[in-house]
Tab-separated table of C-alpha atoms and ligand atoms in Angstrom:
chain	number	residue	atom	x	y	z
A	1	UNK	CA	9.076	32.858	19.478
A	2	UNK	CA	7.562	29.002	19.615
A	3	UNK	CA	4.703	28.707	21.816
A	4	UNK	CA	4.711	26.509	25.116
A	5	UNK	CA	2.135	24.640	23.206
A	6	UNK	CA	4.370	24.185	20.350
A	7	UNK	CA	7.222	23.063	22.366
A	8	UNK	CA	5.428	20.525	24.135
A	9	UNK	CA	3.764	19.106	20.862
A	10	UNK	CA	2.280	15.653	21.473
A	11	UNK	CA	4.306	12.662	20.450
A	12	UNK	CA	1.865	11.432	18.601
A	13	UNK	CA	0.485	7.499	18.466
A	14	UNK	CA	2.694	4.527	19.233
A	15	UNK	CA	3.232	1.216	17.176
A	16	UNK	CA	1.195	-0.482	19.668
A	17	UNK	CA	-1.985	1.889	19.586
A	18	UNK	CA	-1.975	2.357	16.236
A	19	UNK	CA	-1.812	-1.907	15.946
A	20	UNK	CA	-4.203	-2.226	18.292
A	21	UNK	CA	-6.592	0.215	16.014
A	22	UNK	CA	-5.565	-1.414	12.745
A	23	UNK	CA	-6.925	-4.811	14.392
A	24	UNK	CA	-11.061	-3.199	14.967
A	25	UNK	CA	-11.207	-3.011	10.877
A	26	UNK	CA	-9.610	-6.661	10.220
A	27	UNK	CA	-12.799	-8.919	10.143
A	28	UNK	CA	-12.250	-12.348	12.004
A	29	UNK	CA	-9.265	-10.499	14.015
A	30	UNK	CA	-8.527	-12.149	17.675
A	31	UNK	CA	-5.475	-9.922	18.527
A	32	UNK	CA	-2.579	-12.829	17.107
A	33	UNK	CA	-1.507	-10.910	14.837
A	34	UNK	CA	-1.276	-7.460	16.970
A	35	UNK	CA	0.745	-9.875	19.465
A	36	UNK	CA	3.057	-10.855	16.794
A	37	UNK	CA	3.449	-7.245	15.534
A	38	UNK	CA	3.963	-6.868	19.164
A	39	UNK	CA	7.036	-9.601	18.869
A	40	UNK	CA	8.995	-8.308	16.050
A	41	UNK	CA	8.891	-4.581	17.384
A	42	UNK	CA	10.390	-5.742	20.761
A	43	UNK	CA	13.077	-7.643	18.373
A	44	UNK	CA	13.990	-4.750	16.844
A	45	UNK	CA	14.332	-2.817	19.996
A	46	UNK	CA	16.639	-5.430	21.402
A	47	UNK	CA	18.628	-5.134	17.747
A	48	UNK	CA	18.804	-1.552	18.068
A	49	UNK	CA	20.339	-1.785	21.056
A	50	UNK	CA	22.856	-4.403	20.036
A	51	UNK	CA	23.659	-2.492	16.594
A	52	UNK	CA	24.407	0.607	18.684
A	53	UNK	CA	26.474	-0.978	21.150
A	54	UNK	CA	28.726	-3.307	18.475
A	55	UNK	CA	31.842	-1.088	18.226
A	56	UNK	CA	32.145	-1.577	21.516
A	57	UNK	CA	31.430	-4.723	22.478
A	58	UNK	CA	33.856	-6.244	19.667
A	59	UNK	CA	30.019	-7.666	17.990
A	60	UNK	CA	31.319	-5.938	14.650
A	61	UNK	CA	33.013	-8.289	12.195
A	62	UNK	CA	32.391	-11.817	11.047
A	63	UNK	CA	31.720	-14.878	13.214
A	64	UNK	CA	34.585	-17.354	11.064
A	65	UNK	CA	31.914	-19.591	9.122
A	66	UNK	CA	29.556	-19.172	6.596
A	67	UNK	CA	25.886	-19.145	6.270
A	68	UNK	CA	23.581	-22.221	3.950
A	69	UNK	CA	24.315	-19.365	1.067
A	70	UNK	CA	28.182	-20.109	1.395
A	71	UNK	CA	28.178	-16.145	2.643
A	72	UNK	CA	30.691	-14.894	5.550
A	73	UNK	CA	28.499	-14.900	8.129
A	74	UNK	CA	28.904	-11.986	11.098
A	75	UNK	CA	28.470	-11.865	14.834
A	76	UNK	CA	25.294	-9.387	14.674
A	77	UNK	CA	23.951	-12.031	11.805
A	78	UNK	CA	23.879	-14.381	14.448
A	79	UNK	CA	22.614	-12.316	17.397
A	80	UNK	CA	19.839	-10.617	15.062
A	81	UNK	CA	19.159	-14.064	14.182
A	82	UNK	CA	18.824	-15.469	17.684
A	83	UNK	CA	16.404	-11.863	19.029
A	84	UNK	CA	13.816	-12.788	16.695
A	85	UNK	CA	13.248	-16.404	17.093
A	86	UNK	CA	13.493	-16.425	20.834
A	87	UNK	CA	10.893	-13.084	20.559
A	88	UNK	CA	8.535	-15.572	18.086
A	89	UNK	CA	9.035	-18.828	20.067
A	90	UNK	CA	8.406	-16.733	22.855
A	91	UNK	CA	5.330	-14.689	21.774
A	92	UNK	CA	3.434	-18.073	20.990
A	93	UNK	CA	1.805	-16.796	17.740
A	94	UNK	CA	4.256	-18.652	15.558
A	95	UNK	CA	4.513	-21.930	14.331
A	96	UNK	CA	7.319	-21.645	11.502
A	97	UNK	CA	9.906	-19.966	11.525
A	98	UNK	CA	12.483	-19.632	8.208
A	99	UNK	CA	15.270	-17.394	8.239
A	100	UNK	CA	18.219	-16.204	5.623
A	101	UNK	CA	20.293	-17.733	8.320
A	102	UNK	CA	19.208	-21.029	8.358
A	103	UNK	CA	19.724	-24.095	6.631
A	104	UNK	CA	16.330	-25.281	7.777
A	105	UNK	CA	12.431	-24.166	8.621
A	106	UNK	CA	12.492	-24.502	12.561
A	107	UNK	CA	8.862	-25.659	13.765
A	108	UNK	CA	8.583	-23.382	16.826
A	109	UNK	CA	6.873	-26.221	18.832
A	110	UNK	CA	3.483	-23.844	19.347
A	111	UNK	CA	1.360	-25.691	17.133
A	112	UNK	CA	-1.786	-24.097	17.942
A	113	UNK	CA	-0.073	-20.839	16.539
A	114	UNK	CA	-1.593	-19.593	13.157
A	115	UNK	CA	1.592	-18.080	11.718
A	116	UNK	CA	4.441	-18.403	9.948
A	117	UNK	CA	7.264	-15.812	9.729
A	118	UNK	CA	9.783	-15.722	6.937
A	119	UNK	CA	12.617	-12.860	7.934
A	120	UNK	CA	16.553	-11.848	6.708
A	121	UNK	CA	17.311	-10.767	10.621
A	122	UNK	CA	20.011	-8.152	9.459
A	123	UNK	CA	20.443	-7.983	6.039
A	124	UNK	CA	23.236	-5.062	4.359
A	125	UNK	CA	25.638	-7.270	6.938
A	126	UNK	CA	28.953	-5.969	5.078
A	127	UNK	CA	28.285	-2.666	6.337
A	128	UNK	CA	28.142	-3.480	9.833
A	129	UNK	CA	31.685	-2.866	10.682
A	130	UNK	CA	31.532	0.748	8.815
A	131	UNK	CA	28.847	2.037	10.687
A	132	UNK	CA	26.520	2.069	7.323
A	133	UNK	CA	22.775	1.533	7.337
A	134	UNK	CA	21.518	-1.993	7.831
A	135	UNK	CA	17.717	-3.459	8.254
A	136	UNK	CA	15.794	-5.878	9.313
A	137	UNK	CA	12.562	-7.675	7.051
A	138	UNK	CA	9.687	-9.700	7.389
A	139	UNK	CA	6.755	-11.493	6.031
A	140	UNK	CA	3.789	-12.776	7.740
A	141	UNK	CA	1.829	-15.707	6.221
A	142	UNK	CA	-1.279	-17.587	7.578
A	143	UNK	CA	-0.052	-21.680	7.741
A	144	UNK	CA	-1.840	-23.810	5.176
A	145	UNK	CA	-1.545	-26.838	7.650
A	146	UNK	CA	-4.330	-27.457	10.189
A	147	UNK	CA	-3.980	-25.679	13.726
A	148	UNK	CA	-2.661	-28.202	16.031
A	149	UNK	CA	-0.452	-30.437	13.942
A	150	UNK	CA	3.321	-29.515	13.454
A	151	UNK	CA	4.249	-27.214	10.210
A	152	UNK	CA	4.991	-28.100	6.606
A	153	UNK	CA	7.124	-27.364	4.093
A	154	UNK	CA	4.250	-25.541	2.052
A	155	UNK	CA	3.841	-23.344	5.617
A	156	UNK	CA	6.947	-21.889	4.489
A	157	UNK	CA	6.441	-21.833	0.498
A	158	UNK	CA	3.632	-19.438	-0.153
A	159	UNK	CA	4.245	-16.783	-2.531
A	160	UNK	CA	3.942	-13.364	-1.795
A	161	UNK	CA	-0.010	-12.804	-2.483
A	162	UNK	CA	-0.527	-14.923	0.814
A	163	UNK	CA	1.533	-12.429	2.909
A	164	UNK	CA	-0.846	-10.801	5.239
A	165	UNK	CA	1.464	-8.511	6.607
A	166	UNK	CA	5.359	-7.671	5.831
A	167	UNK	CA	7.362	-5.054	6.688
A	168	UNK	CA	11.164	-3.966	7.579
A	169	UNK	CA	13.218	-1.971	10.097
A	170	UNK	CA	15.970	0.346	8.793
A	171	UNK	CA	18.697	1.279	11.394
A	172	UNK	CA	20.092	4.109	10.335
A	173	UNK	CA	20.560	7.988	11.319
A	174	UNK	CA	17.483	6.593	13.153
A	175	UNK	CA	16.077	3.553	13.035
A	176	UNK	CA	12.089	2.890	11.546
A	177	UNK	CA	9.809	0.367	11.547
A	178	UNK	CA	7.567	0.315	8.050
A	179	UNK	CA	4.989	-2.064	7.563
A	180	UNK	CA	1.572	-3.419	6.144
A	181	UNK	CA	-1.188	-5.135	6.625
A	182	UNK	CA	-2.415	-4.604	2.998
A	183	UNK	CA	-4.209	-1.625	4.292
A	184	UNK	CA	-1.518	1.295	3.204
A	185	UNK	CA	2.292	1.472	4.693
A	186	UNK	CA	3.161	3.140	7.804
A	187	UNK	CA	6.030	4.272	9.189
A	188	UNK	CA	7.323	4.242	12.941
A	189	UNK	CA	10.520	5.990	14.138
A	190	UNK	CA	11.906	4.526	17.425
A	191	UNK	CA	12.315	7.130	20.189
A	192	UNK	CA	15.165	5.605	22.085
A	193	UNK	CA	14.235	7.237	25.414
A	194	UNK	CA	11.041	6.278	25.608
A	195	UNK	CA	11.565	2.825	24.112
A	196	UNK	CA	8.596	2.759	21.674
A	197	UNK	CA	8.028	3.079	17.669
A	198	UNK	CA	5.966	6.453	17.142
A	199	UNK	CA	3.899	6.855	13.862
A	200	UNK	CA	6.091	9.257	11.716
A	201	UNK	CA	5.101	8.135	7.709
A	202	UNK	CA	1.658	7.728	7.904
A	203	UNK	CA	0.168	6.445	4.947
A	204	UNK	CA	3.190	6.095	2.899
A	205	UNK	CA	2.919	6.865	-1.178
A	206	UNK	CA	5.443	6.072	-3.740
A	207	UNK	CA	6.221	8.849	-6.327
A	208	UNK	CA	4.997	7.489	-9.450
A	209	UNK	CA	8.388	8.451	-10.834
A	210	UNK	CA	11.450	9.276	-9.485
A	211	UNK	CA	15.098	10.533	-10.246
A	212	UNK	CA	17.206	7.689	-8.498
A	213	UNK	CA	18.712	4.525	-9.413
A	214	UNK	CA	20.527	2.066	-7.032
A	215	UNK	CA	22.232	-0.828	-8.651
A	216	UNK	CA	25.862	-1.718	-8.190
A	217	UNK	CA	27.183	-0.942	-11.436
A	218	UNK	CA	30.126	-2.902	-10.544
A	219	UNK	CA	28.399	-5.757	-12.507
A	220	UNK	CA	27.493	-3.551	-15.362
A	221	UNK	CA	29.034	-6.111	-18.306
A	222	UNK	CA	27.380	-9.250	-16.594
A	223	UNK	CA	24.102	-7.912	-16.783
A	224	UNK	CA	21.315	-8.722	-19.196
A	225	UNK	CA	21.542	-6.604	-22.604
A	226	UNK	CA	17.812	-4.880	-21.741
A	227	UNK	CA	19.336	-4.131	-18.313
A	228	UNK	CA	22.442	-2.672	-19.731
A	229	UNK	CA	19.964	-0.679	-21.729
A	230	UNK	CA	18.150	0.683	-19.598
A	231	UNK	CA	21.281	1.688	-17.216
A	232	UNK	CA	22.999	3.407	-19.971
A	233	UNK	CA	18.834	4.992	-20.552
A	234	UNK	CA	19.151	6.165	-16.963
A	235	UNK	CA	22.660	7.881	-17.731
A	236	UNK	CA	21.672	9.879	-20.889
A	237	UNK	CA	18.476	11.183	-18.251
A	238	UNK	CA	21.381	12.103	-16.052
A	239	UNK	CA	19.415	10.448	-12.873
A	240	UNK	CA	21.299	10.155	-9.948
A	241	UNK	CA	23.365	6.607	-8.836
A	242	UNK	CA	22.314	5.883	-5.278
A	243	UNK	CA	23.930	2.938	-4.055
A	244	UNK	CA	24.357	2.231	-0.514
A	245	UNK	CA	25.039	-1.404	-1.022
A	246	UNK	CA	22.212	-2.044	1.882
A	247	UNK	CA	18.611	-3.110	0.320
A	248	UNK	CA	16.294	-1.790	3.178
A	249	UNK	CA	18.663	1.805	2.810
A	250	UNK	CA	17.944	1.797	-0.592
A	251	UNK	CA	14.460	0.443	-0.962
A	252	UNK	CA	13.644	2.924	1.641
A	253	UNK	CA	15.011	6.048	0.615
A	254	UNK	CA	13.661	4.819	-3.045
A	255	UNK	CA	10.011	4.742	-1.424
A	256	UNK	CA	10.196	7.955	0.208
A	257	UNK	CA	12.004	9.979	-2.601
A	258	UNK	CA	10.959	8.059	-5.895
A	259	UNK	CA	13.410	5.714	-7.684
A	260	UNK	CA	14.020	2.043	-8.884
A	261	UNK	CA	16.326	-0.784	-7.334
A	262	UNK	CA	17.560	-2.813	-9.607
A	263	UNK	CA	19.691	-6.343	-8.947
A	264	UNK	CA	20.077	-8.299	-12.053
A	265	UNK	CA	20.890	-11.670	-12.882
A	266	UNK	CA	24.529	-11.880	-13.256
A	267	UNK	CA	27.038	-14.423	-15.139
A	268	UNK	CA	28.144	-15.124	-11.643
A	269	UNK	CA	24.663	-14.922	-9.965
A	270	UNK	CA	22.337	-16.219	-13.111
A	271	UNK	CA	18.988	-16.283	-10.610
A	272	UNK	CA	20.317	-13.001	-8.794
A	273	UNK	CA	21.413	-12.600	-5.540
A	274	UNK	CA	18.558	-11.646	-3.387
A	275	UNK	CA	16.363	-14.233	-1.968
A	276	UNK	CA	12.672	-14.439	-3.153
A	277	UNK	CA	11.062	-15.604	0.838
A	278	UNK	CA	13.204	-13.423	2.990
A	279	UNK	CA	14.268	-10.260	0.702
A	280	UNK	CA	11.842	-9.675	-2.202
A	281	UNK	CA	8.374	-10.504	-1.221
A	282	UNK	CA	8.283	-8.231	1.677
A	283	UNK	CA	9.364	-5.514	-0.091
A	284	UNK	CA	7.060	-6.536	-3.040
A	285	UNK	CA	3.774	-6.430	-0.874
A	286	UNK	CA	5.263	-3.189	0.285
A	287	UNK	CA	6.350	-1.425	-2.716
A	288	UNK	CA	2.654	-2.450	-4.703
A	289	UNK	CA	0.578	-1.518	-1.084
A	290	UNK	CA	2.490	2.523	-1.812
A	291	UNK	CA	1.864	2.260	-5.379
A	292	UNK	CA	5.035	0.624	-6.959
A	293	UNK	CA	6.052	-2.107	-8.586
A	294	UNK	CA	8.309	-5.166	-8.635
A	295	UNK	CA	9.234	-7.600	-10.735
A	296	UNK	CA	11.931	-10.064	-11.577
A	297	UNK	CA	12.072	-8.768	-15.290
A	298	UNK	CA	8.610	-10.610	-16.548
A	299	UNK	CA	6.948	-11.666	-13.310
A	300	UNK	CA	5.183	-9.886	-10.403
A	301	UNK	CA	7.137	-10.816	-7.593
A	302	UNK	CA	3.953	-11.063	-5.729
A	303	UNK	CA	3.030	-14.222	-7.331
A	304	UNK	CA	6.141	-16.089	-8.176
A	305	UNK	CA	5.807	-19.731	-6.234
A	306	UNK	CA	8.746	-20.163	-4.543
A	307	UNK	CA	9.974	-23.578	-4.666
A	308	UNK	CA	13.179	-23.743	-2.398
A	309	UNK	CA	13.513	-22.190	0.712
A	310	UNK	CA	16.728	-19.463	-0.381
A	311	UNK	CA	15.623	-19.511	-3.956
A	312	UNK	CA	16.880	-16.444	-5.560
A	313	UNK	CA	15.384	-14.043	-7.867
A	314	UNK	CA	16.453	-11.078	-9.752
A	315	UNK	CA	14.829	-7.999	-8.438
A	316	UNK	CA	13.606	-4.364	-10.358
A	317	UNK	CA	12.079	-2.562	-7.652
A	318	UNK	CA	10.393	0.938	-7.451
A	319	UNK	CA	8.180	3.764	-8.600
A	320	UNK	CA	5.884	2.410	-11.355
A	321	UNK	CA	6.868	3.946	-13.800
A	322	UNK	CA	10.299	3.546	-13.547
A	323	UNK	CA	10.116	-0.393	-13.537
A	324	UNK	CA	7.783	-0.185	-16.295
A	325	UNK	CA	10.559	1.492	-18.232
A	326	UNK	CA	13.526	-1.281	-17.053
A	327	UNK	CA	11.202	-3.939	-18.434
A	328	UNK	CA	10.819	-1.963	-21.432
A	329	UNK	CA	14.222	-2.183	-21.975
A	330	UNK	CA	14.542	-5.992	-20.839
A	331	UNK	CA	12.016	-7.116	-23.666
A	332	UNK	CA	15.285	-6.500	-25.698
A	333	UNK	CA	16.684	-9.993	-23.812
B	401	LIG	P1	22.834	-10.026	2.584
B	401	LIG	O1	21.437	-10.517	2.849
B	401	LIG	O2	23.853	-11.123	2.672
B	401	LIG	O3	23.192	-8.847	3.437
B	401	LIG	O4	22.883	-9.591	1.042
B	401	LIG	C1	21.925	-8.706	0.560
B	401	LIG	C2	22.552	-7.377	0.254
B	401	LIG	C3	21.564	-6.280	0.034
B	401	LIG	O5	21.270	-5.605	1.231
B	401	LIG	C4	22.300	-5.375	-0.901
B	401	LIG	O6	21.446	-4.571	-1.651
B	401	LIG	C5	23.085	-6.333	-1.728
B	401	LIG	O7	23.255	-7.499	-0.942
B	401	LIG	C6	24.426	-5.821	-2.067
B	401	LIG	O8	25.083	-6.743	-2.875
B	401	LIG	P2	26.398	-6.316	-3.667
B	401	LIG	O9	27.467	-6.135	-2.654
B	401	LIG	O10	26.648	-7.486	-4.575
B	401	LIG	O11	26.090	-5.057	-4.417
B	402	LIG	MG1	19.719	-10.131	3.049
């Protein structure tokens, strides 16, 4: 029989504690970016909500128009979309905001802020209306313009090694908040009755190899011959095909288990399809911070310049090993 102690176990240290503890050991740290940390959490839990309630409130299913990418936009792309910049306009640590969803940077108006926040509100949208995983990522940068004046394009265009923090939310059979400040990964599961993020991952490791691959094999003859390689490599091993079609699914379940996402270039998509500021980054600073890897076939992700806003890159994500192996196999191309 459990103990009383046992039953009543502690439930352990919030998102905001553990923040507010991260912030002592960041030299120079005035409590901005805890506030902004702060911001995106209360996004989420306002998303949550909203994902939870879309069957019923008709949010499910697409809004009629398409995003800048020429993609069917849907209602909870929208809403997600609208929760986090009112949250960062609101918060006041923000000065630029860019978003999947937008054509355009949006200067937030709080030029004394010392941020910049690049973020795909809901990405995985085509599995909103079947009730399949879908997440949320960002990516933190300090601006490069002076405190005070408005924000400038090169706010917005860092690569990846500026990120000071990034992190996602996965809402699935229950939602998580992962992040880092380039001090380990963390993960926080959401308690819905209590309303907060409680530390559940701490100190979150990448197995150095692993026995999954996600890719969506649909575009198998489009893809690079390396790439085609090293699929038909990973079918000889007899690894398993994991593909749930949403990146923050897979990149998560890849991180906790071991594995390698992989989305090529295709004849279609020759740069890709995932976006270098909103998608790939984040999960870059991630993925290296656990002890992984990715790369866009010959660069670090980490330190490709971006020079559009929704430039797209190919992506080869995972345990170390594993993307060592893919590019391997791409020096074939
Ligand atoms: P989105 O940002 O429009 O949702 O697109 C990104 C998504 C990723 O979550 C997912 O891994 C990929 O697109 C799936 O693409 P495909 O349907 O081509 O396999
Ligand atoms: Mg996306």
């Amino acid at each position: 029989m459990q103990s009383v102690s046992q039953l009543s176990a502690p439930v352990g240290t919030t998102l905001s504690r553990f923040i507010a503890q991260q912030q002592h050991t960041h030299k120079g740290a005035q409590g901005e970016l805890s506030q902004l940390l702060a911001d995106i959490s209360l996004a989420a839990k306002i998303i949550n909500r909203d994902i939870n309630r879309a069957g019923l409130l008709n949010l499910d299913g697409s809004i009629g128009s398409s995003n800048v990418q020429g993609e069917d936009q849907q209602k909870l792309d929208v809403i997600a979309n609208t929760r986090f910049e009112r949250a960062l306009r609101n918060g006041g640590e923000v000065c630029c905001i860019i978003s999947e969803e937008l054509e355009e940077m949006i200067d937030t108006g709080n030029h004394k802020a010392r941020y910049v926040v690049s973020m795909d509100p809901l990405d995985g949208s085509s599995n909103i209306g079947v009730n399949v995983s879908i997440g949320t990522i960002f990516s933190i940068f300090q601006r490069l313009s002076p405190q005070g004046s408005a924000p400038t394009i090169e706010d917005a265009l860092q690569s990846g090694t500026a990120q000071i923090a990034s992190g996602y939310v996965l809402y699935g059979s229950s939602t998580i908040l992962v992040y880092t400040t380039g001090q380990g990964v963390n993960g926080f599961t959401y308690e819905p009755s209590l309303g907060e993020f409680f530390l559940s991952h701490p100190s979150i490791e990448i197995p150095e190899d692993g026995k999954i691959y996600s890719c969506n094999e649909g575009n198998f003859h489009d893809f690079p011959q390396g790439t085609q390689s090293y699929l038909e490599e990973c079918r000889k091993e007899k690894l398993s095909g994991r593909y749930i079609g949403s990146l923050v699914a897979d990149f998560h379940r890849n991180l906790l288990k071991g594995g390698i996402y992989l989305y090529p270039a295709t004849s279609k998509a020759p740069d890709g399809k995932l976006r270098l500021q909103y998608e790939c980054s984040a999960l870059a600073y991630i993925v290296e911070q656990a002890g992984g890897m990715a790369t866009d076939g010959s660069r670090r992700v980490m330190e490709i310049k971006p020079n559009a806003l929704h430039q797209r890159i190919p992506l080869y994500i995972g345990s170390p090993k594993m993307v060592e192996k893919a590019m391997d196999f791409m020096q074939q191309d």
